[in-house]
Coordinates of C-alpha atoms and ligand atoms in Angstrom, one line a residue:
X20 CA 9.8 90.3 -29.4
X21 CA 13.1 90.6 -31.2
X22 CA 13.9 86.8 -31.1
X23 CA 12.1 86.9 -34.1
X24 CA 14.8 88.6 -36.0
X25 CA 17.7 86.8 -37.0
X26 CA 20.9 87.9 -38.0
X27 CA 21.1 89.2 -41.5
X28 CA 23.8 88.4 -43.9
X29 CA 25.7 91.9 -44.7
X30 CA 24.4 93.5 -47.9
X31 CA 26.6 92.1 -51.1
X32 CA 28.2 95.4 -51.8
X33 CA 28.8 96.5 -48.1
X34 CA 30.7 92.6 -47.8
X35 CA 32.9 93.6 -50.6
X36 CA 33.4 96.8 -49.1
X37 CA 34.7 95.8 -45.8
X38 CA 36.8 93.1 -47.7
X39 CA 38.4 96.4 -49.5
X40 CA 39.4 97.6 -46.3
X41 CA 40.7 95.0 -44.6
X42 CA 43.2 94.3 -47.5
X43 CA 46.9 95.7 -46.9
X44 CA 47.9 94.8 -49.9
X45 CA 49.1 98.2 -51.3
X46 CA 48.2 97.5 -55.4
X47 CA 44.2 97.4 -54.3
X48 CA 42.0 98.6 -56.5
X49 CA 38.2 99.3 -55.5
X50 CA 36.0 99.3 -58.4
X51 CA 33.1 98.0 -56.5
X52 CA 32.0 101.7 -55.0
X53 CA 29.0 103.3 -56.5
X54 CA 30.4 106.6 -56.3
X55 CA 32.2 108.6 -58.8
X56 CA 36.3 109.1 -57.9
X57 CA 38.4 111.7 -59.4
X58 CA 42.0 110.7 -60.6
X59 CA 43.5 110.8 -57.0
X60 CA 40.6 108.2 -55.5
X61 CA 38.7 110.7 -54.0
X62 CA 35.0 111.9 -54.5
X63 CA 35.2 115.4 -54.7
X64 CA 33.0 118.3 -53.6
X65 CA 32.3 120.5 -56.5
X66 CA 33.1 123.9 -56.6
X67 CA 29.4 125.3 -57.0
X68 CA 28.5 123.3 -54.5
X69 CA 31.2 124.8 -52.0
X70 CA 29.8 128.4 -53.5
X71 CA 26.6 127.9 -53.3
X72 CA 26.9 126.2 -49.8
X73 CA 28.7 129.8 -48.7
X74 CA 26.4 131.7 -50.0
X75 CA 23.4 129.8 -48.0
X76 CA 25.2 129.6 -44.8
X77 CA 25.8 133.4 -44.7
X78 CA 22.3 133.9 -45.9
X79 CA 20.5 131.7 -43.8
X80 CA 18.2 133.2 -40.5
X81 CA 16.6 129.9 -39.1
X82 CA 16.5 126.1 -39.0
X83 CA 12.9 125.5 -38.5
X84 CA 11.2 122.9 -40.6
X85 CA 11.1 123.3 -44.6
X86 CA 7.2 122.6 -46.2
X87 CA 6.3 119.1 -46.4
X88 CA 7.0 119.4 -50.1
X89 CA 10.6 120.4 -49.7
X90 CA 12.2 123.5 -50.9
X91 CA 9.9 125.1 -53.7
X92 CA 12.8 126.4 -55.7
X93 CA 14.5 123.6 -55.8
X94 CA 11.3 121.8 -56.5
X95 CA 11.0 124.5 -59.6
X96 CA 14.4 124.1 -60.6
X97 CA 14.2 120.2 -60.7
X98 CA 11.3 120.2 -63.1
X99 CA 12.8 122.5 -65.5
X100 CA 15.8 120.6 -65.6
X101 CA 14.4 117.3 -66.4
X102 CA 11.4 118.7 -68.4
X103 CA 12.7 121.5 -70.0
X104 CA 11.9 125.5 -69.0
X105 CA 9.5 125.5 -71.5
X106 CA 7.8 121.9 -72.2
X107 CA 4.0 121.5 -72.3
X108 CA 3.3 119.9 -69.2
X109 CA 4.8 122.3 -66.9
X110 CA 2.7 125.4 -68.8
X111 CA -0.3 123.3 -68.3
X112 CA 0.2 122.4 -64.6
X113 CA 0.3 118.6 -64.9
X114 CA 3.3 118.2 -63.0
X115 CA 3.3 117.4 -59.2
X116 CA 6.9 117.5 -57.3
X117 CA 8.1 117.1 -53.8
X118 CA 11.5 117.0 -53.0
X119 CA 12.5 114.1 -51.5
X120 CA 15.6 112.3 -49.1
X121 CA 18.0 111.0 -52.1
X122 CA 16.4 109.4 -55.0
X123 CA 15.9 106.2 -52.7
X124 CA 13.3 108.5 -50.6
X125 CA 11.9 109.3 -54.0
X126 CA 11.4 105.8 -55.0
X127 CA 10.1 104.9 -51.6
X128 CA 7.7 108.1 -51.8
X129 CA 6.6 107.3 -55.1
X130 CA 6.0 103.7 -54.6
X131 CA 3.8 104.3 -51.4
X132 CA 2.0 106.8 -53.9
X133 CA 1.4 104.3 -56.4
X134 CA 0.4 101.8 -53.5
X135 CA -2.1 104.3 -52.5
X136 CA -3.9 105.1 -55.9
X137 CA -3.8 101.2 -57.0
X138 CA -3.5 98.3 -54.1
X139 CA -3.2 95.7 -57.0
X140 CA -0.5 98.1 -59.0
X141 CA 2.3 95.6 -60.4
X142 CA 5.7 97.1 -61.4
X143 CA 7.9 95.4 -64.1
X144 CA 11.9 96.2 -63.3
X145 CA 14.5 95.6 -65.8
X146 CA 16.7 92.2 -65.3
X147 CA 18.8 93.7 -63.8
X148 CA 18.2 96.7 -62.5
X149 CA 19.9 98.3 -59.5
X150 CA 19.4 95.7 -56.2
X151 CA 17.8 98.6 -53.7
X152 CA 14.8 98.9 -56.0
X153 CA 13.4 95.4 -54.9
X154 CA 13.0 96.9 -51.2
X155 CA 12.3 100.7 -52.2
X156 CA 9.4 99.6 -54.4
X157 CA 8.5 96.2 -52.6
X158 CA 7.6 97.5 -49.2
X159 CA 5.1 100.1 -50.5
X160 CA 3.2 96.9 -51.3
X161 CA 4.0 97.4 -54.7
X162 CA 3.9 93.8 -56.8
X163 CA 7.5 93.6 -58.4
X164 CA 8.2 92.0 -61.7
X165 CA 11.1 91.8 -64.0
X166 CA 11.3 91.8 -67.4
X167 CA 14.0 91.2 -69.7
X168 CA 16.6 94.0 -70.2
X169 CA 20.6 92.9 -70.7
X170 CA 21.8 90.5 -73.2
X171 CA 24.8 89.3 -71.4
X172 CA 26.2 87.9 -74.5
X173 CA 25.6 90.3 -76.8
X174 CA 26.8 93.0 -74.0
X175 CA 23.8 94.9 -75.3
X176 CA 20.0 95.8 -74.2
X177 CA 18.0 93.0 -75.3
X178 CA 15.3 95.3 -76.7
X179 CA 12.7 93.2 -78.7
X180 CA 12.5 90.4 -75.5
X181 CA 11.9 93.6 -73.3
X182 CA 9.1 95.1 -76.1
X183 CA 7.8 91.8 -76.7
X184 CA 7.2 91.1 -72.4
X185 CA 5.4 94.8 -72.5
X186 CA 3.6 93.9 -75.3
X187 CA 1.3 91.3 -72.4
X188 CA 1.0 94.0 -70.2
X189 CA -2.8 95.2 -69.0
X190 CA -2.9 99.5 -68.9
X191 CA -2.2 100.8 -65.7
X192 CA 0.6 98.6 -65.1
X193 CA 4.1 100.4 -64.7
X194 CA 7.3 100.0 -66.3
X195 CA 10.8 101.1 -64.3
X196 CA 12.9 102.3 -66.8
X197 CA 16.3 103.7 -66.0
X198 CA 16.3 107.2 -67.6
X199 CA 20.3 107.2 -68.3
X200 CA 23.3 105.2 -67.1
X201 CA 21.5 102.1 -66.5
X202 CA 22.8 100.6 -62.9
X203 CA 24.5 98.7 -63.1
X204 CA 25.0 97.5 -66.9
X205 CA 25.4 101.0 -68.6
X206 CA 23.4 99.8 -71.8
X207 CA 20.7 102.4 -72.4
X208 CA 18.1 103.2 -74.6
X209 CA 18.4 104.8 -77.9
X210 CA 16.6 107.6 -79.0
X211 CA 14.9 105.9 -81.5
X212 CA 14.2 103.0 -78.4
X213 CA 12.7 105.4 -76.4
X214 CA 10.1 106.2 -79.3
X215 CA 9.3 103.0 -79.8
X216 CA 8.5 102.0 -76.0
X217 CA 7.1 105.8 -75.9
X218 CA 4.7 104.3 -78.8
X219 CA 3.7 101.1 -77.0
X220 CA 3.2 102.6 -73.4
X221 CA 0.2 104.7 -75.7
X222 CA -0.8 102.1 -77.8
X223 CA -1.3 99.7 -74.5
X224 CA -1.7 102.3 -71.4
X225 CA 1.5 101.3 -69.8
X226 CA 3.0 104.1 -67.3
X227 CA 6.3 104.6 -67.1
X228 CA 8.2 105.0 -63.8
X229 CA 11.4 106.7 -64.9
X230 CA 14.4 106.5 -62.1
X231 CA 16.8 109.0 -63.6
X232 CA 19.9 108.9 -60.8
X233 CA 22.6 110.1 -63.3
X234 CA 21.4 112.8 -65.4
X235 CA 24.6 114.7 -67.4
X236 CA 26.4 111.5 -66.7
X237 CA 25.6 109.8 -70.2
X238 CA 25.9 112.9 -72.5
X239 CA 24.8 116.1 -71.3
X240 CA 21.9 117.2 -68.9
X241 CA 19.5 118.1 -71.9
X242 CA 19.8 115.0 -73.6
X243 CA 20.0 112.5 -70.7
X244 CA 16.3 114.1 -70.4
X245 CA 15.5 112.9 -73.7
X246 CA 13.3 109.9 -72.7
X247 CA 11.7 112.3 -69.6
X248 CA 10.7 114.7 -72.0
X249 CA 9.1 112.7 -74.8
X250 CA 7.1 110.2 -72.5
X251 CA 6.0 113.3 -70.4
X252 CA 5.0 114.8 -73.9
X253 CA 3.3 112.0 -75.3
X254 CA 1.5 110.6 -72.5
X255 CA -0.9 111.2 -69.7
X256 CA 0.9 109.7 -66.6
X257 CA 4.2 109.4 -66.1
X258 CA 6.1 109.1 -62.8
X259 CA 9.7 110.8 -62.8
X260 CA 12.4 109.8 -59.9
X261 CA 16.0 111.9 -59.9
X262 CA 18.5 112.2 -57.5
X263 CA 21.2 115.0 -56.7
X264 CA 23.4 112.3 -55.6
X265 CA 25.8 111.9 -58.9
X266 CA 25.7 114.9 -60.8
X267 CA 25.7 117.5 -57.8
X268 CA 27.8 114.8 -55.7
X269 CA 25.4 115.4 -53.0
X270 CA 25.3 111.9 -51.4
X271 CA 25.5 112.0 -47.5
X272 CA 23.0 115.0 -48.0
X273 CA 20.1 113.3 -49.6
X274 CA 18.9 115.3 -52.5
X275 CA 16.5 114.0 -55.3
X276 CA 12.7 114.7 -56.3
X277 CA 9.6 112.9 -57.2
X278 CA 7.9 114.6 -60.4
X279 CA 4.3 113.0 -61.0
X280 CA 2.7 114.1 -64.2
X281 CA -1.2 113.8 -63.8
X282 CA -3.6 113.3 -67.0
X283 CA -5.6 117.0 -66.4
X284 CA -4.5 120.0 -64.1
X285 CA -7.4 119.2 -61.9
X286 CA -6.0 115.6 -61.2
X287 CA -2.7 117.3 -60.7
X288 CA -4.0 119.4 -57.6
X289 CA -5.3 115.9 -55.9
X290 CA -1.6 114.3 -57.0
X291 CA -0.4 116.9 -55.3
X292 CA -1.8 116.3 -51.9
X293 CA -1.1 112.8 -51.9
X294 CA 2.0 113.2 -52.5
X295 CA 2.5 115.4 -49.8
X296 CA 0.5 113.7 -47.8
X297 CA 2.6 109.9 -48.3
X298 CA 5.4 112.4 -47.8
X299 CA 4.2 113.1 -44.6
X300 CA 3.6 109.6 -43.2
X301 CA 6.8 108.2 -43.4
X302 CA 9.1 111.2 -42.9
X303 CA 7.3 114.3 -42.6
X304 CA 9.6 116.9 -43.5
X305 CA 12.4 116.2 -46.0
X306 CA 16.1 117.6 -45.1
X307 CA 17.2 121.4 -46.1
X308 CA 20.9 121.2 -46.9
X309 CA 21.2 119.6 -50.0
X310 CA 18.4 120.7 -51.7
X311 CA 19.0 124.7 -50.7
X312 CA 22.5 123.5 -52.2
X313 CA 21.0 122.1 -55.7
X314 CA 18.1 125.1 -55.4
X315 CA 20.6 128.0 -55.3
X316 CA 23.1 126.6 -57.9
X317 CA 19.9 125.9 -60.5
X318 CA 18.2 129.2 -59.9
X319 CA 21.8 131.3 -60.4
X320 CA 22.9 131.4 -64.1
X321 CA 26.7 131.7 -62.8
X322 CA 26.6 128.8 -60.5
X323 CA 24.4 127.0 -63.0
X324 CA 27.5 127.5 -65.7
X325 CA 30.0 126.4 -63.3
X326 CA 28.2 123.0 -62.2
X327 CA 27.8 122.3 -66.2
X328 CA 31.5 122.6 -67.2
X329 CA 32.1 121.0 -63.6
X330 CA 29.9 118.0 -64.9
X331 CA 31.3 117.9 -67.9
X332 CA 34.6 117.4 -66.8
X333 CA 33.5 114.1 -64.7
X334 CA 31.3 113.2 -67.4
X335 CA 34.7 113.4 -69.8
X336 CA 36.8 111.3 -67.5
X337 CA 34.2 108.8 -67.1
X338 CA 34.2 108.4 -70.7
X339 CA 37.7 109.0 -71.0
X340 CA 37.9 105.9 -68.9
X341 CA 35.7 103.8 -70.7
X342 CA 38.1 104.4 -74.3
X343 CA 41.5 103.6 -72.1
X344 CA 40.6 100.1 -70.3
X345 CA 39.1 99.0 -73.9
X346 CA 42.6 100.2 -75.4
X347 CA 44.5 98.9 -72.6
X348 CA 43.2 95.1 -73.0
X349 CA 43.6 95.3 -76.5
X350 CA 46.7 96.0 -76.5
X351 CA 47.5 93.4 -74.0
X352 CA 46.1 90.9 -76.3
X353 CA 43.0 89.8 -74.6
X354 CA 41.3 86.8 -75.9
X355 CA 38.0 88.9 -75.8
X356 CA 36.8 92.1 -77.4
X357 CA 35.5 94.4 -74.8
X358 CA 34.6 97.4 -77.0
X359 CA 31.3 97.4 -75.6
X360 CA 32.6 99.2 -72.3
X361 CA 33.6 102.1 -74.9
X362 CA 29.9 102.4 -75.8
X363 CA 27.8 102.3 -72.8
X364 CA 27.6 105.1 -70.5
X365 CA 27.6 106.3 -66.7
X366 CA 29.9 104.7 -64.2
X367 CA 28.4 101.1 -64.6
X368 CA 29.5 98.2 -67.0
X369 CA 29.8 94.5 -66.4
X370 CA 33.3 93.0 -67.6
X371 CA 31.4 89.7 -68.6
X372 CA 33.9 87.7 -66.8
X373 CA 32.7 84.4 -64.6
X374 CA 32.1 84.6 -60.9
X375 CA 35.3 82.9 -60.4
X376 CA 37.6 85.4 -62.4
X377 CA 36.2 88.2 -60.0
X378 CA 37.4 85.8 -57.3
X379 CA 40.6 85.3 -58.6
X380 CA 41.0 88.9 -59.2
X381 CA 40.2 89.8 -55.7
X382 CA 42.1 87.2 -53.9
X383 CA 45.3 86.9 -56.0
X384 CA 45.3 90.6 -57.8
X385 CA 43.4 93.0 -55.1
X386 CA 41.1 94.0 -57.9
X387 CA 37.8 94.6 -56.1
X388 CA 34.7 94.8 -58.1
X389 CA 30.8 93.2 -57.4
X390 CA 30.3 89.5 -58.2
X391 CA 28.2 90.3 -61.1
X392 CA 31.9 91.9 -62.6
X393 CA 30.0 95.0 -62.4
X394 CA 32.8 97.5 -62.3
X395 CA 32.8 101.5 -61.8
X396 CA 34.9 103.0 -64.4
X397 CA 35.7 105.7 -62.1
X398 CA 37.8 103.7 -59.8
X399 CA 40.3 103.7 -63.0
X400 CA 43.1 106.5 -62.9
X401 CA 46.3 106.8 -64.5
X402 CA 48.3 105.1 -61.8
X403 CA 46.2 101.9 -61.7
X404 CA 45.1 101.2 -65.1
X405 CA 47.8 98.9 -66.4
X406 CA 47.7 97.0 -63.4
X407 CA 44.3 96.6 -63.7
X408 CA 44.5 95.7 -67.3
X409 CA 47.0 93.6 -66.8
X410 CA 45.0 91.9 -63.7
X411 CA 41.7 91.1 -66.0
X412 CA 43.9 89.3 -68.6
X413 CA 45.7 87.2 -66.1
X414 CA 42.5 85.8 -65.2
X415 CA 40.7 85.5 -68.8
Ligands
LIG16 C1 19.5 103.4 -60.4 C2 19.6 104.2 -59.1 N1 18.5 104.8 -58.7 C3 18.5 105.5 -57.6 C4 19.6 105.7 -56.8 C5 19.4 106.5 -55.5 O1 20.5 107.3 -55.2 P1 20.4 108.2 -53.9 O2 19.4 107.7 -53.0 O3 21.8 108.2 -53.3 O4 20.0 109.6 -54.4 C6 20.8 105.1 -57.2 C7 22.0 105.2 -56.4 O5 23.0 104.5 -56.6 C8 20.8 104.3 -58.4 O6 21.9 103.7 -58.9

């Protein structure tokens, strides 16, 4: 039966990857990772997490299997950090949350959930959006469409094409909508953005399907929440993806959380139990570490503080980043203005260069980064940024 299968080509980022290692060259740069690096290269494990993981480990009596919804306090803590403790929807039991493998498991959860309440259910995702959500969302069944997101001249969301395609949509069909630190162009939504597509999801009984991966990696964990909050507020469905992954640096331990808000508490209840029970088909249980980790640091005030200013730091280096490569081609005299960078947020931006340039910077500079020239800011540190400056306006 497997003759059927052929041989697959190695995923585009994994290819890059391996390229990365195989390179002796002792100037390599790797700005293709999705993962955030601290100034020495590495991708740390915070401090709360190393406390809180302590604290569990001393604590902890059995292994047998957590509930099919995951880890109820971390389930509780999730909501309250991307709703709010006190935000309507939560007080009037409209919110339905497992806790799933990672945000992918979420995305594969929810899709399958969506799948399930409407076989016909079409998603629109932003071009481009992150690659993995074509076979998270498409093998639920789910029918996948793409609308009209980056302008890649303007390095800027192209936000009346994207109203304007929404504008033609029927109600009930569902919009993806990165809720911060759009992967992988860093252009987000403004406030005043989010009002106006919060406005036209009402008007035309779109749902939103917000995937919010990086949350405190934009500007802080209440206001990456901003969008969350006010669709959740303003409308009667809304499905909400996150993932411990970034902002806890939880990876390899697969954190994140499915939040479904239902139009009545009654609706909720039957949510609930399809959620657990989609859960329960493809997985059955979900893994304990990470999410006791994430559960114990967002029900303890004093681990809760730490992970903030710990957050903050990263979320200042990111930044940080983002300000130094701008001033660093500048004042190499680049033919381009890449200010942009300086304004977008999370670890994401595209240089705008041509397929070639990325070429030329892997193969004659060992500058590493996806074909798109989507770079990681985070692979920038002190020691490597003029070399990488330098590298970029070589090949300009
Ligand atoms: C936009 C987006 N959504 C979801 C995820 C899922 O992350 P994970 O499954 O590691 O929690 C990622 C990870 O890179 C992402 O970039």
């Amino acid at each position: 039966m497997f003759e059927k299968l052929e041989l697959l080509a190695p995923d585009a980022i994994i290819g890059i990857m391996a390229l990365f290692r195989e390179d002796q060259a002792p100037n390599k740069v790797d700005l293709s990772v999705g993962v955030y690096q601290d100034d020495t290269g590495n991708t740390p494990v915070m401090e709360c997490v190393k406390r809180a993981e302590r604290q569990i480990v001393d604590a902890q009596t059995t292994k047998t299997y957590v509930g099919i919804a995951g880890n109820m306090d971390f389930n509780r803590g999730m909501e309250k950090l991307l709703f709010g403790a006190d935000h309507p929807v939560l007080a009037a039991g409209r919110v339905a949350t497992v806790q799933s493998p990672g945000g992918s498991g979420g995305l594969c959860v929810a899709a399958h959930l969506l799948h399930r309440a409407n076989p016909d259910a079409r998603i629109w995702l932003s071009a481009p959006s992150w690659p993995n959500h074509l076979p998270l969302l498409g093998l639920a069944g789910l029918r996948l469409e793409s609308y009209p997101y980056y302008d890649y001249d303007a390095h800027a969301v192209d936000f009346d094409a994207m109203m304007a395609c929404f504008e033609k949509l029927d109600a009930g069909e569902l919009v993806l909508i990165h809720g911060c630190c759009h992967n992988p162009c860093g252009a987000d939504l403004s406030q005043v953005q989010w009002q106006a597509l919060t406005d036209l999801c009402e008007r035309r009984g779109v749902i939103p399907f917000i995937d919010l991966a990086y949350q405190g990696l934009a500007e802080s964990l209440e206001a990456d929440a901003y969008g969350v909050r006010l669709m959740a507020e303003r409308l009667p469905e809304v499905v909400v993806v996150s993932s411990c992954s970034k902002n806890l640096g939880l990876y390899r331990e697969r954190t994140g959380a499915v939040c479904v808000v239902s139009s009545s508490p009654e609706q909720s209840k039957a949510t609930a139990t399809n959620l657990a029970n989609v859960a329960r088909g493809i997985y059955s249980m979900p893994p304990d570490h990470g999410a006791a980790i994430a559960g114990q640091i967002l029900n303890d005030e004093a681990l809760t503080a730490l992970w903030v200013e710990e957050l903050d730091e990263v979320r200042r280096r990111i930044n940080g980043l983002r300000d130094l490569i701008v001033a660093k081609l500048a004042e190499r005299g680049a033919p381009r203005d890449f200010s942009f960078i300086a304004n977008e947020r999370g670890m994401f931006s595209f240089l705008g260069i041509s397929k070639e340039q990325v070429i030329r910077l892997r193969e004659e500079f060992h500058v590493y980064m996806l074909e798109s020239s989507r770079i990681n800011l985070a692979g920038i540190n002190q020691a490597n940024v003029d070399y990488v400056a330098d590298s970029i306006v070589a090949v300009l």
